[in-house]
XYZ file of C-alpha atoms in Angstrom:
287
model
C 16.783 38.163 -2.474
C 14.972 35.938 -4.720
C 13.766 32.053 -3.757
C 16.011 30.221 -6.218
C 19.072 32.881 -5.363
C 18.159 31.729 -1.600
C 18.597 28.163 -2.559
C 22.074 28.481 -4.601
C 23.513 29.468 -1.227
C 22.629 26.178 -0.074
C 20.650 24.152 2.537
C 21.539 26.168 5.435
C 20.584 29.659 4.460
C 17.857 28.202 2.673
C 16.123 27.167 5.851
C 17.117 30.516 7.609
C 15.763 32.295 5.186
C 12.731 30.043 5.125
C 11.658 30.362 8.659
C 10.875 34.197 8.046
C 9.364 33.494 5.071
C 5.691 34.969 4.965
C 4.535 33.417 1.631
C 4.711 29.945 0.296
C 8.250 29.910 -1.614
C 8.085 29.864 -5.342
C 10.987 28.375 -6.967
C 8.497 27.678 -10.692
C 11.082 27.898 -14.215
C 14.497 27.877 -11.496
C 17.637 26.704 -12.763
C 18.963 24.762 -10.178
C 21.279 22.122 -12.104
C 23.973 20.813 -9.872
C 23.004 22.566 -6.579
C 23.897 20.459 -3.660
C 20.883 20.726 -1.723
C 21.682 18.091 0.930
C 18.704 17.599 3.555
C 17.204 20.567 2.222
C 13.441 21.392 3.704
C 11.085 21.835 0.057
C 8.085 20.552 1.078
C 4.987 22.385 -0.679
C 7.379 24.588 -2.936
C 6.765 25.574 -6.062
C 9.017 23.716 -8.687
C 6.901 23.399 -11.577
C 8.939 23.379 -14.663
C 12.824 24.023 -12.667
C 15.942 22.344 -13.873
C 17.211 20.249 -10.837
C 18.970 18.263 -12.831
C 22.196 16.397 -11.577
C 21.590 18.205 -7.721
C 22.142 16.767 -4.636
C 18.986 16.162 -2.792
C 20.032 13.608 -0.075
C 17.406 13.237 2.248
C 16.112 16.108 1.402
C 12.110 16.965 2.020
C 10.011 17.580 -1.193
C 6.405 16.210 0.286
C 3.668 17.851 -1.287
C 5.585 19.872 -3.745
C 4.701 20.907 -7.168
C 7.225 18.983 -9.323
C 5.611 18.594 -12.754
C 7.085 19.316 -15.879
C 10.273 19.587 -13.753
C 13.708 17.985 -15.260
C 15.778 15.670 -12.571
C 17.473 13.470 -14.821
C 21.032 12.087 -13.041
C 19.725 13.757 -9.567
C 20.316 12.346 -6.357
C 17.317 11.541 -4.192
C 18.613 8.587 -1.911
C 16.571 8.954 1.253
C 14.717 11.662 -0.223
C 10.658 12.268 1.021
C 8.939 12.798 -1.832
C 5.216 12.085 -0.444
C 2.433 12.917 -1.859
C 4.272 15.222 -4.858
C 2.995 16.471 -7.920
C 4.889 15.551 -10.268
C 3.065 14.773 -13.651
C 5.117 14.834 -16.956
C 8.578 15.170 -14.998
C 11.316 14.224 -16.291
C 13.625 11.814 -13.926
C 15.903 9.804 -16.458
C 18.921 8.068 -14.300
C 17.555 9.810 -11.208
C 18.765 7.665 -7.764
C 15.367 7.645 -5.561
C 16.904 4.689 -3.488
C 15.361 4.087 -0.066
C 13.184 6.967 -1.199
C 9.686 7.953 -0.410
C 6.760 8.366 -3.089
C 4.088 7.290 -0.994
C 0.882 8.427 -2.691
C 3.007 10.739 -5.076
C 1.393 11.660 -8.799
C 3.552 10.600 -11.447
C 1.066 10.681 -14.416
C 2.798 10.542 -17.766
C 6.382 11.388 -16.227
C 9.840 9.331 -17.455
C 11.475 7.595 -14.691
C 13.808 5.631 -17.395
C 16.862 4.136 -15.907
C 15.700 5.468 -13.053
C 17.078 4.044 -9.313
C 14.307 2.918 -7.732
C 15.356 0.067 -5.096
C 13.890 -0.411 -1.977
C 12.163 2.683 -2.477
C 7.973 3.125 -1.462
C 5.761 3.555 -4.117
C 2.523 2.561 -2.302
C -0.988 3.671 -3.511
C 1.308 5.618 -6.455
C -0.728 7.126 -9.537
C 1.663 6.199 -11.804
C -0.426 5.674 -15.046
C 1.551 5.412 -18.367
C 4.463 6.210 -16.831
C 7.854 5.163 -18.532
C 9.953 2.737 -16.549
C 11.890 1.181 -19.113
C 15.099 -0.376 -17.108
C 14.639 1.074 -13.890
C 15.613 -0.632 -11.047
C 13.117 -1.573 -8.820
C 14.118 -4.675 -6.558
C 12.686 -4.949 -3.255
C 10.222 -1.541 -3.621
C 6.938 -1.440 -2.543
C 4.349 -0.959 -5.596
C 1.558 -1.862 -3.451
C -1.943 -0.630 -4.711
C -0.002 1.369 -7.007
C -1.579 3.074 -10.406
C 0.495 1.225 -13.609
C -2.097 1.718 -16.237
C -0.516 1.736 -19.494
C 3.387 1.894 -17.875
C 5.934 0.891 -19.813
C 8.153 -1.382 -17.777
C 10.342 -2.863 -20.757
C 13.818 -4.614 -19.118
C 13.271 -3.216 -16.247
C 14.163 -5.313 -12.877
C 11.081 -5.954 -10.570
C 12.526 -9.094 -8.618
C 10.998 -9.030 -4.921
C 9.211 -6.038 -5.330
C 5.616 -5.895 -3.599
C 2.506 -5.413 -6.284
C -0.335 -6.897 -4.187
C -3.235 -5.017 -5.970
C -1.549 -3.399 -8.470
C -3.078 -1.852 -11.502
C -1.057 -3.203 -14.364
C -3.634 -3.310 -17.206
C -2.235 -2.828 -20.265
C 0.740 -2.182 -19.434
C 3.823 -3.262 -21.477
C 6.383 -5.308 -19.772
C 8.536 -7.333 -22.510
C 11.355 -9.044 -21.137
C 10.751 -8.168 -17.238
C 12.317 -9.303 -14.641
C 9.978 -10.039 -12.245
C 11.309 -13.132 -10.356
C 9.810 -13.918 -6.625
C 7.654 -10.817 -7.140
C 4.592 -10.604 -5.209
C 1.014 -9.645 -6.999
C -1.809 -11.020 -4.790
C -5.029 -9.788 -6.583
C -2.544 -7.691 -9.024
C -4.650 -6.389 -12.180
C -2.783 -7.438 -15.408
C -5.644 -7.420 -17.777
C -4.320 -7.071 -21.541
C -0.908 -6.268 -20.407
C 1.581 -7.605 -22.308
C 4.363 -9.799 -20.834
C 6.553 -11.768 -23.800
C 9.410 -13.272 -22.447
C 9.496 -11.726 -18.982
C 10.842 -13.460 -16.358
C 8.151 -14.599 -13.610
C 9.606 -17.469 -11.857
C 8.328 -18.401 -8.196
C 6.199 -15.120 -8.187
C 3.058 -15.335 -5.812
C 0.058 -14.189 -7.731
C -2.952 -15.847 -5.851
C -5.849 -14.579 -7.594
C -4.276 -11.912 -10.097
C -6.004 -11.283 -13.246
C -4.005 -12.237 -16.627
C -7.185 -11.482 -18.499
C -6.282 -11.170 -22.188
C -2.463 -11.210 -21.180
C 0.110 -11.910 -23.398
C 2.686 -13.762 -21.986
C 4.348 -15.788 -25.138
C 7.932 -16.880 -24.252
C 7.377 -16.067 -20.452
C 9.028 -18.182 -17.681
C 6.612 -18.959 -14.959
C 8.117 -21.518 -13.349
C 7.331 -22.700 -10.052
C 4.809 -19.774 -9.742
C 2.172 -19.585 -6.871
C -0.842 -19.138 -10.063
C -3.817 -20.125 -7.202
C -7.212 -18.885 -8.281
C -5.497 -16.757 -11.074
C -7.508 -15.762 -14.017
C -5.937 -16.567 -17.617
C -9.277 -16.399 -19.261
C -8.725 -15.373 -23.397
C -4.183 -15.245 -22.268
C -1.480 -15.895 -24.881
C 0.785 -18.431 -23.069
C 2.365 -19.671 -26.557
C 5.544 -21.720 -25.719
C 5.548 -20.402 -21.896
C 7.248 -22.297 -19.407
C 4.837 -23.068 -16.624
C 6.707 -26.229 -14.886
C 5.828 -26.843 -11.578
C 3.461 -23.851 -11.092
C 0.942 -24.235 -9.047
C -2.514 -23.879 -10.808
C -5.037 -25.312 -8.821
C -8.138 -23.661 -9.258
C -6.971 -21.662 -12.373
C -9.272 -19.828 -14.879
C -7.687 -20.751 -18.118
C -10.852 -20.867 -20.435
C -10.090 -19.953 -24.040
C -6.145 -19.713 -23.038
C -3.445 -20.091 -25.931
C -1.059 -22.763 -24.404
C 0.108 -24.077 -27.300
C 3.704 -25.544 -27.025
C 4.141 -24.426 -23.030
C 5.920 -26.277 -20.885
C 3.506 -27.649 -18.205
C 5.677 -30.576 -16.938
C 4.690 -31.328 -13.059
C 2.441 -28.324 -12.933
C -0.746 -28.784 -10.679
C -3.815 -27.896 -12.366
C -6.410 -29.638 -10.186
C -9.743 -28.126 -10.041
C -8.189 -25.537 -12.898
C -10.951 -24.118 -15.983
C -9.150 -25.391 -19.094
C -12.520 -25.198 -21.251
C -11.636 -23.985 -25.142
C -8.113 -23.747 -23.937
C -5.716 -24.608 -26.677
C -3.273 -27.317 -26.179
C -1.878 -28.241 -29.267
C 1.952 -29.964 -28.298
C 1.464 -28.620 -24.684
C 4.071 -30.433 -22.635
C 1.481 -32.268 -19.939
C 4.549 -34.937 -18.266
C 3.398 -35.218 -15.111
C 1.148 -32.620 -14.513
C -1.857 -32.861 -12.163
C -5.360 -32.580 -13.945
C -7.007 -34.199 -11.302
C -10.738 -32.248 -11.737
C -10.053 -29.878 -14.230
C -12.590 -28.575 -16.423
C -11.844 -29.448 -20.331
């Protein structure tokens, strides 16, 4: 009997048949829509290019499998471990990964739109120009994770973990990213237009280039952050904490710094024109 004929039969016979399985199973082109595959053991299979969409995958063990090109859109991968997969150009629109593990997974290029992603692990991730527009994210752990070039659009990042995240040029317009944390994050040239970045903690993160017009940063942790050449045109920056800031050759024109702390902070060339500065701490800044 064939792998994917194996598999239809479900979980159980699929481990049975599994254990007296000589060679490594190969389940590449299957058509596997719908299967409930509960807690089913696929770690290191073959699935390159297979149709999983809509299955059940509960807690089911994909580590180290071949998953690219592979469809999963509306599949169900709460609990799932998905360490350390392959998985570049897959398709996962809708897919539930909640609670799920990605640790150190590939997703190069794949589409995780809509996709489920809370409290999932996404740690040290190669996820580079991946498509995340309004996934749900809150609470995950992004850190050290790949976002080159990502598109993020809408989707909700609030209390997720991105300490030393690679988010250069990547495109996250109208983001939620409320008490997120990015210590040493990397948003060089990424663009961030009215997202929402209120009481994030971004101690030395780079907004080199950024473009954050329209963004709420209020009551951000912005300690040591770089903002050298950034776009903060009408951003709302009350009571952030900027002490030490690089903000040399920043557009600030028309934010909202009222009661923001910029002691110590490098405002040289930084444009100011009808900048709100009511009550805001200057106290050795560089102008």
């Amino acid at each position: 009997m064939s792998a994917d004929a194996v598999l239809r039969c479900g979980a159980v016979a699929w481990l049975a048949w599994r254990v007296n399985c000589l060679e490594m199973p190969d389940l590449n082109d299957a058509q596997l829509t719908g299967l409930n595959l509960r807690g089913a053991d696929l770690h290191e299979v073959n699935l390159r290019r297979a149709n999983l969409a809509s299955a059940k995958l509960v807690a089911a063990n994909l580590m180290g499998s071949n998953l690219s090109n592979a469809i999963f859109n509306g599949a169900d991968l709460v609990d799932a471990n998905l360490g350390s997969i392959e998985a570049i150009d897959t398709k996962a629109i809708g897919t539930d990964f909640r609670r799920a593990n990605l640790c150190n997974a590939n997703l190069v290029g794949s589409n995780f739109t809509n996709a489920d992603l809370r409290d999932a692990d996404l740690s040290a991730v190669n996820a580079i120009s991946i498509d995340l527009t309004g996934a749900k994210l809150r609470g995950a752990n992004l850190d050290r994770i790949q976002l080159h070039r990502a598109t993020l659009c809408y989707a909700d990042l609030v209390e997720t973990n991105l300490a030393h995240a690679d988010l250069s040029q990547a495109i996250l317009v109208e983001t939620e990213l409320s008490a997120a944390h990015l210590y040493r994050s990397n948003l060089t040239q990424s663009r961030l237009t009215r997202s929402h970045l209120v009481n994030i903690y971004a101690m030395f993160a780079n907004f080199d280039r950024a473009n954050l017009t329209g963004a709420d940063l209020s009551w951000a942790n912005l300690s040591k952050t770089i903002f050298t050449g950034a776009i903060l045109h009408n951003a709302n920056l009350r009571g952030a904490n900027l002490t030490g800031a690089n903000l040399a050759g920043a557009n600030l024109t028309g934010a909202n710094l009222t009661g923001a702390n910029l002691t110590g902070a490098n405002l040289r060339h930084a444009m100011l024109a009808e900048t709100n500065l009511s009550e805001t701490l200057l106290t050795g800044a560089i102008r």
